[in-house]
Rosetta silent file (secondary structure, phi, psi, omega in degrees, C-alpha in Angstrom):
SEQUENCE: XXXXXXXXXXXXXXXXXXXXXXXXXXXXXXXXXXXXXXXXXXXXXXXXXXXXXXXXXXXXXXXXXXXXXXXXXXXXXXXXXXXXXXXXXXXXXXXXXXXXXXXXXXXXXXXXXXXXXXXXXXXXXXXXXXXXXXXXXXXXXXXXXXXXXXXXXXXXXX
SCORE:     score description
SCORE:     0.000 S_00000001
   1 L     0.000  144.981 -170.517    2.379   -8.951   40.364 S_00000001
   2 L  -140.109  119.822 -174.324    0.311   -6.210   39.790 S_00000001
   3 L  -126.669  136.713 -162.111   -0.877   -4.602   36.559 S_00000001
   4 L   -65.873  150.977  146.990   -1.684   -1.211   36.526 S_00000001
   5 L   -34.148  130.580  149.948   -4.959    0.277   34.044 S_00000001
   6 L   -81.993  146.622 -147.902   -3.762    1.449   30.724 S_00000001
   7 L   -83.007   17.974 -167.329   -4.299    4.943   29.784 S_00000001
   8 L   -89.735  157.510 -165.352   -6.576    3.562   27.004 S_00000001
   9 L   -67.204  168.143  143.513   -9.898    3.899   26.780 S_00000001
  10 L   -61.774  141.831  170.990  -12.097    0.401   27.292 S_00000001
  11 L   -35.764  -47.035 -139.421  -13.593   -1.719   24.590 S_00000001
  12 L   -96.599  -48.461  163.872  -16.526   -1.746   26.206 S_00000001
  13 L    -9.446  118.435  170.629  -16.633    3.016   26.225 S_00000001
  14 L   -55.646  174.027  172.182  -19.352    3.625   24.585 S_00000001
  15 L   -47.892  -62.361 -175.269  -19.575    5.190   21.165 S_00000001
  16 L   -42.424  -49.056  171.524  -20.657    8.267   21.643 S_00000001
  17 L   -57.654    3.489 -176.657  -16.921    8.956   23.362 S_00000001
  18 L   -72.304 -170.088  144.056  -15.458    8.169   20.146 S_00000001
  19 L   -75.022  132.294  176.323  -14.221   10.311   17.197 S_00000001
  20 L   -90.453  163.163 -179.408  -17.295   10.437   14.525 S_00000001
  21 L   -44.944  125.913 -175.680  -16.079    8.820   11.715 S_00000001
  22 L   -62.839  159.114 -174.422  -14.074   10.797    8.771 S_00000001
  23 L  -103.636  173.320 -154.574  -16.364   11.670    5.823 S_00000001
  24 L   -47.982  -51.673 -177.525  -16.443    9.714    2.637 S_00000001
  25 L   -51.517  -42.069 -173.412  -15.316   12.921    0.551 S_00000001
  26 L   -84.141  156.607  175.780  -12.586   13.962    2.971 S_00000001
  27 L   -63.750  158.731  161.828   -8.856   12.954    2.721 S_00000001
  28 E  -164.328  170.024  162.785   -6.975   10.590    4.937 S_00000001
  29 L  -166.147  163.520 -150.999   -3.909    8.023    4.567 S_00000001
  30 L  -138.262  141.936  161.533   -2.541    5.094    6.419 S_00000001
  31 E  -112.079  111.554 -171.491    0.960    3.791    6.483 S_00000001
  32 E  -117.116  141.142  155.792    2.395    0.196    7.291 S_00000001
  33 E  -113.311  128.628  172.707    6.011   -0.272    6.974 S_00000001
  34 E  -135.556 -173.829  179.918    7.471   -3.810    7.148 S_00000001
  35 L   -80.330 -167.582  177.846   10.631   -6.023    6.907 S_00000001
  36 L   -71.459  145.803  175.785   12.284   -7.509    4.428 S_00000001
  37 L   154.961  126.723 -163.756   10.158  -11.177    4.690 S_00000001
  38 L   -56.684   -0.223 -148.617    8.093  -13.096    2.246 S_00000001
  39 L  -105.439  -35.317 -172.971    4.629  -12.527    4.520 S_00000001
  40 H   -80.414    8.165  156.360    4.725   -8.821    4.084 S_00000001
  41 H   -87.637   -7.593  176.137    3.354   -8.386    0.461 S_00000001
  42 H  -103.963  -27.620  157.491    0.418  -10.615    2.067 S_00000001
  43 H   -73.976  -51.832  168.241   -0.009   -8.156    4.956 S_00000001
  44 H   -46.616  -59.518  161.896    0.380   -5.611    3.317 S_00000001
  45 H   -53.830  -35.910 -161.283   -3.072   -6.761    0.707 S_00000001
  46 H   -87.293  -36.707 -178.117   -4.548   -8.029    3.898 S_00000001
  47 H   -75.147  -26.155 -165.534   -4.023   -4.179    5.449 S_00000001
  48 H   -85.316  -75.803 -177.869   -5.326   -2.407    2.238 S_00000001
  49 H   -11.337  -62.620 -173.830   -7.849   -4.644    2.002 S_00000001
  50 H   -87.528    4.277 -164.330   -9.447   -3.941    5.264 S_00000001
  51 H   -91.631  -43.254 -161.752   -8.597   -0.081    5.178 S_00000001
  52 H   -85.678  -58.710  178.067  -10.557    0.514    2.152 S_00000001
  53 H   -25.056  -39.533 -170.625  -13.192   -2.267    2.734 S_00000001
  54 H  -102.748   -1.940  131.560  -13.687   -0.056    6.184 S_00000001
  55 H   -56.715   17.020  173.607  -13.674    3.309    3.963 S_00000001
  56 L    54.157   58.089  162.794  -16.572    2.048    1.846 S_00000001
  57 L  -153.392   51.174  177.353  -14.223    1.962   -1.231 S_00000001
  58 L   -82.079  -19.822  178.190  -14.022   -1.943   -1.559 S_00000001
  59 L   -59.623  -18.270 -140.658  -15.076   -1.657   -5.366 S_00000001
  60 L   -95.008  -31.395 -158.748  -11.389   -0.397   -5.477 S_00000001
  61 H   -31.222  -37.853 -164.718   -9.841   -3.429   -3.661 S_00000001
  62 H   -72.738  -59.918 -167.902   -9.220   -6.004   -6.449 S_00000001
  63 H   -46.024  -68.048 -159.863   -7.198   -3.332   -8.761 S_00000001
  64 H   -58.814  -52.957  176.255   -5.596   -2.446   -5.534 S_00000001
  65 H   -48.756  -50.660 -152.474   -4.664   -5.353   -3.783 S_00000001
  66 H   -36.087  -68.833 -163.171   -3.404   -6.586   -7.775 S_00000001
  67 H   -71.044  -42.901 -170.862   -0.484   -3.991   -7.642 S_00000001
  68 H   -56.119  -23.371 -174.363    0.094   -3.541   -4.106 S_00000001
  69 H   -99.622    6.736 -179.454    1.286   -7.225   -3.963 S_00000001
  70 H   -97.918  -23.217  171.394    3.057   -7.000   -7.315 S_00000001
  71 H   -92.223  -56.833  162.699    5.000   -3.806   -6.053 S_00000001
  72 L   -56.881  -10.650  137.651    5.711   -5.449   -2.759 S_00000001
  73 L   -56.808  -63.701  170.433    6.659   -8.202   -3.707 S_00000001
  74 H   -70.628  -11.566 -141.370    9.557   -7.001   -6.085 S_00000001
  75 H  -110.139  -34.038 -167.880   10.518   -4.872   -2.913 S_00000001
  76 H   -82.331  -70.830  164.510   10.760   -8.083   -0.729 S_00000001
  77 H   -18.794  -53.494 -124.550   12.654   -9.589   -3.652 S_00000001
  78 H  -147.897   -1.251 -156.611   14.915   -7.361   -5.089 S_00000001
  79 L  -127.277  141.532  164.314   15.522   -4.382   -1.800 S_00000001
  80 L  -116.216   92.208  161.509   17.851   -5.378    0.958 S_00000001
  81 L   165.862 -167.878  179.535   15.837   -3.557    4.047 S_00000001
  82 L   -86.038 -176.428 -164.326   12.709   -2.762    4.889 S_00000001
  83 E  -125.688  176.588  147.538    9.652   -1.672    2.623 S_00000001
  84 E  -163.845  178.928  179.779    6.493    0.137    3.287 S_00000001
  85 E  -136.323  161.386  167.289    3.114    1.313    1.770 S_00000001
  86 E  -140.053  141.755  170.736    0.907    4.128    2.007 S_00000001
  87 E   -79.376  134.600  159.832   -2.551    4.502    1.542 S_00000001
  88 L  -149.302  144.503  175.829   -3.880    8.301    0.814 S_00000001
  89 E  -123.528  124.324  174.131   -7.157    8.757   -0.391 S_00000001
  90 E  -139.510  124.820 -175.142   -7.980   12.343   -1.701 S_00000001
  91 L   -52.577  138.006  -23.645  -12.152   11.892   -3.384 S_00000001
  92 L  -130.114   91.293 -171.557  -12.274   10.365   -5.378 S_00000001
  93 E  -153.151  108.134  147.570   -8.964    8.815   -6.797 S_00000001
  94 E  -105.858  128.256  179.401   -6.414    6.583   -4.546 S_00000001
  95 E  -104.736  170.302 -141.670   -3.127    6.301   -4.740 S_00000001
  96 E  -132.357  124.762  150.623   -1.098    3.379   -3.412 S_00000001
  97 E  -157.248  138.093 -168.144    2.937    3.867   -3.106 S_00000001
  98 E  -110.201  124.716 -159.154    5.424    1.405   -1.961 S_00000001
  99 E  -150.507  124.870  170.581    8.605    2.523   -1.039 S_00000001
 100 E  -159.301  173.466 -148.449   11.911    0.703   -0.023 S_00000001
 101 L   -76.286   14.243  153.863   16.087    1.432    0.123 S_00000001
 102 L   -80.224  147.087 -153.126   16.820    0.395   -3.831 S_00000001
 103 L   -99.996   29.598 -158.975   17.970    2.950   -5.365 S_00000001
 104 L  -136.593  106.471  178.952   17.060    0.857   -9.334 S_00000001
 105 L   -99.317  179.373 -149.684   13.869    1.983  -10.509 S_00000001
 106 L   -72.204  132.097  157.132   12.119   -0.489  -12.266 S_00000001
 107 L   -48.428  123.401  157.435   12.580   -0.915  -16.221 S_00000001
 108 L   -10.769  137.500  163.553   10.246   -0.447  -19.034 S_00000001
 109 L   -59.875  102.785  158.822    7.842   -3.380  -20.041 S_00000001
 110 L  -109.299  129.087 -169.665    9.683   -5.773  -22.045 S_00000001
 111 L   -81.625 -170.507 -153.889    7.855   -8.867  -23.114 S_00000001
 112 L   -79.181  152.479  168.658    8.772  -12.402  -21.413 S_00000001
 113 L   -57.771  -12.343 -175.895   11.129  -14.986  -23.444 S_00000001
 114 L  -170.407  174.914  140.741    8.097  -17.244  -23.646 S_00000001
 115 L   -23.215  -52.561  179.960    4.826  -17.832  -21.957 S_00000001
 116 L   -69.995   -7.297 -161.672    6.343  -19.808  -19.097 S_00000001
 117 L   -45.406  162.693  172.962    8.633  -17.351  -17.728 S_00000001
 118 L   -72.230  -23.861 -163.086    7.955  -16.592  -13.754 S_00000001
 119 L  -141.152 -160.307 -162.204    8.995  -13.181  -13.532 S_00000001
 120 L    39.519   33.600 -159.322    9.080  -10.235  -15.401 S_00000001
 121 L  -101.906    0.894 -116.276    5.172   -9.123  -16.367 S_00000001
 122 H   -91.475  -40.667 -179.142    4.939   -7.101  -12.927 S_00000001
 123 H   -35.947  -68.153 -126.580    5.353   -3.095  -15.446 S_00000001
 124 H   -65.586  -39.238  178.842    2.958   -4.757  -17.462 S_00000001
 125 H   -59.199  -36.413 -161.372   -0.186   -5.449  -14.940 S_00000001
 126 H   -74.280  -66.526  160.763    0.967   -1.888  -13.492 S_00000001
 127 H   -25.214  -34.431 -149.829    0.576   -0.348  -17.241 S_00000001
 128 H  -119.094  -40.490 -179.846   -2.719   -2.110  -17.975 S_00000001
 129 H  -112.974   -4.806  159.210   -5.027   -1.559  -14.447 S_00000001
 130 L   -56.162  129.333  171.291   -3.597    1.358  -12.856 S_00000001
 131 L   -63.047  -41.036  176.960   -5.133    4.929  -14.524 S_00000001
 132 L   -91.140 -177.947   59.385   -2.015    6.525  -13.113 S_00000001
 133 L  -109.377 -161.382  175.486    1.599    5.640  -12.045 S_00000001
 134 E   166.579  160.605  171.291    4.896    6.738  -11.637 S_00000001
 135 E  -144.615  161.956  164.282    7.949    6.184   -9.577 S_00000001
 136 E  -142.755  176.561  175.278   11.409    8.511   -8.104 S_00000001
 137 E  -105.199  163.192 -149.122   13.866    8.091   -6.604 S_00000001
 138 L  -101.326  100.638 -179.271   14.830    8.848   -2.644 S_00000001
 139 L  -112.393 -154.042 -139.028   17.358   10.375   -1.615 S_00000001
 140 L   -63.177  136.292  160.506   19.204    9.901    2.059 S_00000001
 141 E  -139.174 -179.666  130.501   16.571    9.620    5.222 S_00000001
 142 L    51.779  -85.027 -145.943   16.901    7.707    8.007 S_00000001
 143 L  -109.195   32.556  164.560   17.089    4.625    7.547 S_00000001
 144 E   122.760  176.887 -174.699   20.499    4.862    5.100 S_00000001
 145 L  -151.909  129.686 -166.790   20.529    6.584    1.488 S_00000001
 146 L   125.131  168.360  144.231   19.022    5.349   -2.185 S_00000001
 147 L   125.051 -178.619 -170.707   15.460    3.968   -2.774 S_00000001
 148 E  -150.538  174.673  158.973   12.653    4.774   -4.471 S_00000001
 149 E  -107.669  112.059 -174.608    8.950    5.073   -4.877 S_00000001
 150 E  -112.553  115.978 -164.860    6.787    3.839   -6.493 S_00000001
 151 E  -142.236  165.498 -151.247    3.299    4.613   -6.694 S_00000001
 152 E  -147.581  159.935 -161.612   -0.229    4.136   -8.687 S_00000001
 153 E  -142.630  150.091  171.611   -3.482    5.858   -8.354 S_00000001
 154 E  -131.334  129.798  145.844   -7.128    4.252   -8.928 S_00000001
 155 E   -33.139  130.113  150.390  -10.185    6.352   -9.876 S_00000001
 156 L   -99.496  120.884  125.692  -13.198    5.730   -8.098 S_00000001
 157 L     5.964  120.002  154.728  -15.889    5.026  -10.947 S_00000001
 158 L    84.608    0.000    0.000  -19.460    6.199  -10.933 S_00000001
Protein backbone atom coordinates (compact mmCIF):
# COMPACT_ATOMS: atom_id res chain seq x y z
CA UNK A 1 0.00 0.00 0.00
CA UNK A 2 1.40 3.38 -1.01
CA UNK A 3 0.50 6.50 0.93
CA UNK A 4 0.23 9.60 -1.24
CA UNK A 5 1.48 12.92 0.10
CA UNK A 6 -1.20 15.30 1.33
CA UNK A 7 -1.70 18.72 -0.25
CA UNK A 8 -1.17 20.35 3.13
CA UNK A 9 2.01 22.12 4.09
CA UNK A 10 4.30 19.91 6.18
CA UNK A 11 4.95 20.80 9.80
CA UNK A 12 8.47 21.95 8.98
CA UNK A 13 7.25 24.58 6.48
CA UNK A 14 8.99 27.89 7.22
CA UNK A 15 6.82 30.19 9.31
CA UNK A 16 7.24 32.93 6.68
CA UNK A 17 4.95 30.94 4.35
CA UNK A 18 2.06 31.12 6.82
CA UNK A 19 -0.27 34.13 6.95
CA UNK A 20 0.41 36.80 9.58
CA UNK A 21 -1.55 36.44 12.84
CA UNK A 22 -4.76 38.45 13.10
CA UNK A 23 -4.01 41.75 14.89
CA UNK A 24 -5.34 41.97 18.45
CA UNK A 25 -8.08 44.54 17.72
CA UNK A 26 -9.30 42.81 14.52
CA UNK A 27 -12.47 40.66 14.70
CA UNK A 28 -12.41 36.88 14.56
CA UNK A 29 -14.72 33.95 15.31
CA UNK A 30 -14.46 30.23 15.99
CA UNK A 31 -17.21 27.64 16.17
CA UNK A 32 -17.41 24.17 17.69
CA UNK A 33 -20.29 21.75 17.18
CA UNK A 34 -20.55 18.71 19.44
CA UNK A 35 -22.97 15.80 19.86
CA UNK A 36 -25.25 15.25 22.83
CA UNK A 37 -22.49 13.74 24.93
CA UNK A 38 -21.49 14.42 28.54
CA UNK A 39 -17.92 15.15 27.37
CA UNK A 40 -19.13 18.07 25.22
CA UNK A 41 -18.94 20.79 27.91
CA UNK A 42 -15.37 19.81 28.84
CA UNK A 43 -14.32 19.84 25.19
CA UNK A 44 -15.97 23.26 24.75
CA UNK A 45 -14.13 24.64 27.82
CA UNK A 46 -10.80 23.25 26.65
CA UNK A 47 -11.28 24.67 23.16
CA UNK A 48 -12.33 28.06 24.54
CA UNK A 49 -9.27 28.18 26.83
CA UNK A 50 -6.97 27.35 23.89
CA UNK A 51 -8.50 30.00 21.63
CA UNK A 52 -8.40 32.73 24.28
CA UNK A 53 -4.82 31.84 25.20
CA UNK A 54 -3.72 31.92 21.57
CA UNK A 55 -5.31 35.36 21.12
CA UNK A 56 -3.77 36.65 24.38
CA UNK A 57 -7.15 36.99 26.10
CA UNK A 58 -6.43 34.70 29.05
CA UNK A 59 -7.84 37.27 31.49
CA UNK A 60 -11.33 36.48 30.12
CA UNK A 61 -10.80 32.74 30.31
CA UNK A 62 -12.04 31.96 33.84
CA UNK A 63 -15.37 33.76 33.47
CA UNK A 64 -15.85 32.54 29.89
CA UNK A 65 -15.16 28.93 30.88
CA UNK A 66 -17.55 29.08 33.83
CA UNK A 67 -20.42 30.47 31.76
CA UNK A 68 -19.72 28.26 28.76
CA UNK A 69 -19.73 25.24 31.07
CA UNK A 70 -23.12 26.22 32.50
CA UNK A 71 -24.73 26.76 29.10
CA UNK A 72 -23.24 23.70 27.37
CA UNK A 73 -24.13 21.47 30.32
CA UNK A 74 -27.75 22.62 30.04
CA UNK A 75 -27.68 21.85 26.31
CA UNK A 76 -26.37 18.33 26.89
CA UNK A 77 -28.88 17.66 29.69
CA UNK A 78 -32.01 19.13 28.15
CA UNK A 79 -31.71 19.23 24.34
CA UNK A 80 -32.21 16.19 22.14
CA UNK A 81 -29.41 16.59 19.64
CA UNK A 82 -26.19 18.39 18.88
CA UNK A 83 -25.17 21.75 20.30
CA UNK A 84 -22.60 24.34 19.39
CA UNK A 85 -20.46 27.13 20.79
CA UNK A 86 -19.41 30.20 18.84
CA UNK A 87 -16.73 32.61 20.03
CA UNK A 88 -16.70 36.08 18.50
CA UNK A 89 -14.16 38.79 19.25
CA UNK A 90 -15.11 42.38 18.51
CA UNK A 91 -12.47 44.38 20.38
CA UNK A 92 -12.86 44.86 23.36
CA UNK A 93 -15.79 42.42 23.73
CA UNK A 94 -15.91 38.63 23.59
CA UNK A 95 -19.32 37.15 22.77
CA UNK A 96 -19.90 33.45 23.39
CA UNK A 97 -23.07 31.94 21.95
CA UNK A 98 -24.34 28.46 22.76
CA UNK A 99 -27.05 26.96 20.59
CA UNK A 100 -29.01 23.74 20.77
CA UNK A 101 -32.12 22.21 19.24
CA UNK A 102 -34.40 22.66 22.25
CA UNK A 103 -36.91 25.46 21.63
CA UNK A 104 -37.29 26.11 25.37
CA UNK A 105 -35.68 29.37 26.44
CA UNK A 106 -34.34 29.36 30.00
CA UNK A 107 -36.62 30.58 32.72
CA UNK A 108 -35.62 33.60 34.83
CA UNK A 109 -33.69 32.74 37.95
CA UNK A 110 -35.73 31.84 40.99
CA UNK A 111 -33.97 31.01 44.27
CA UNK A 112 -33.54 27.28 44.79
CA UNK A 113 -35.66 25.51 47.36
CA UNK A 114 -32.68 25.07 49.68
CA UNK A 115 -28.91 25.43 49.81
CA UNK A 116 -28.49 21.69 49.11
CA UNK A 117 -30.36 21.86 45.77
CA UNK A 118 -28.23 20.34 43.01
CA UNK A 119 -29.53 22.43 40.13
CA UNK A 120 -31.20 25.71 39.30
CA UNK A 121 -28.42 28.25 39.75
CA UNK A 122 -27.16 28.56 36.17
CA UNK A 123 -29.16 31.66 35.28
CA UNK A 124 -28.07 33.37 38.50
CA UNK A 125 -24.44 32.66 37.65
CA UNK A 126 -25.00 34.01 34.14
CA UNK A 127 -26.62 37.16 35.53
CA UNK A 128 -23.82 37.76 38.04
CA UNK A 129 -20.76 36.95 35.93
CA UNK A 130 -21.58 38.15 32.39
CA UNK A 131 -21.34 41.79 31.43
CA UNK A 132 -24.38 41.27 29.17
CA UNK A 133 -26.39 38.25 28.10
CA UNK A 134 -29.51 37.30 26.19
CA UNK A 135 -31.12 34.64 24.12
CA UNK A 136 -33.47 34.01 21.25
CA UNK A 137 -35.35 31.23 19.54
CA UNK A 138 -34.02 30.09 16.18
CA UNK A 139 -36.16 28.94 13.30
CA UNK A 140 -36.06 25.91 11.09
CA UNK A 141 -32.65 24.87 9.79
CA UNK A 142 -30.76 21.94 8.32
CA UNK A 143 -30.98 20.04 11.62
CA UNK A 144 -34.75 20.44 11.94
CA UNK A 145 -37.09 22.97 13.43
CA UNK A 146 -36.76 24.86 16.66
CA UNK A 147 -33.83 25.57 18.80
CA UNK A 148 -32.36 28.49 20.67
CA UNK A 149 -29.22 30.50 21.17
CA UNK A 150 -28.12 31.86 24.54
CA UNK A 151 -25.21 34.31 24.45
CA UNK A 152 -23.11 36.30 26.87
CA UNK A 153 -20.55 39.04 26.53
CA UNK A 154 -17.41 39.76 28.51
CA UNK A 155 -15.56 43.04 28.07
CA UNK A 156 -11.81 43.31 28.30
CA UNK A 157 -10.84 45.71 31.07
CA UNK A 158 -7.91 48.10 31.08
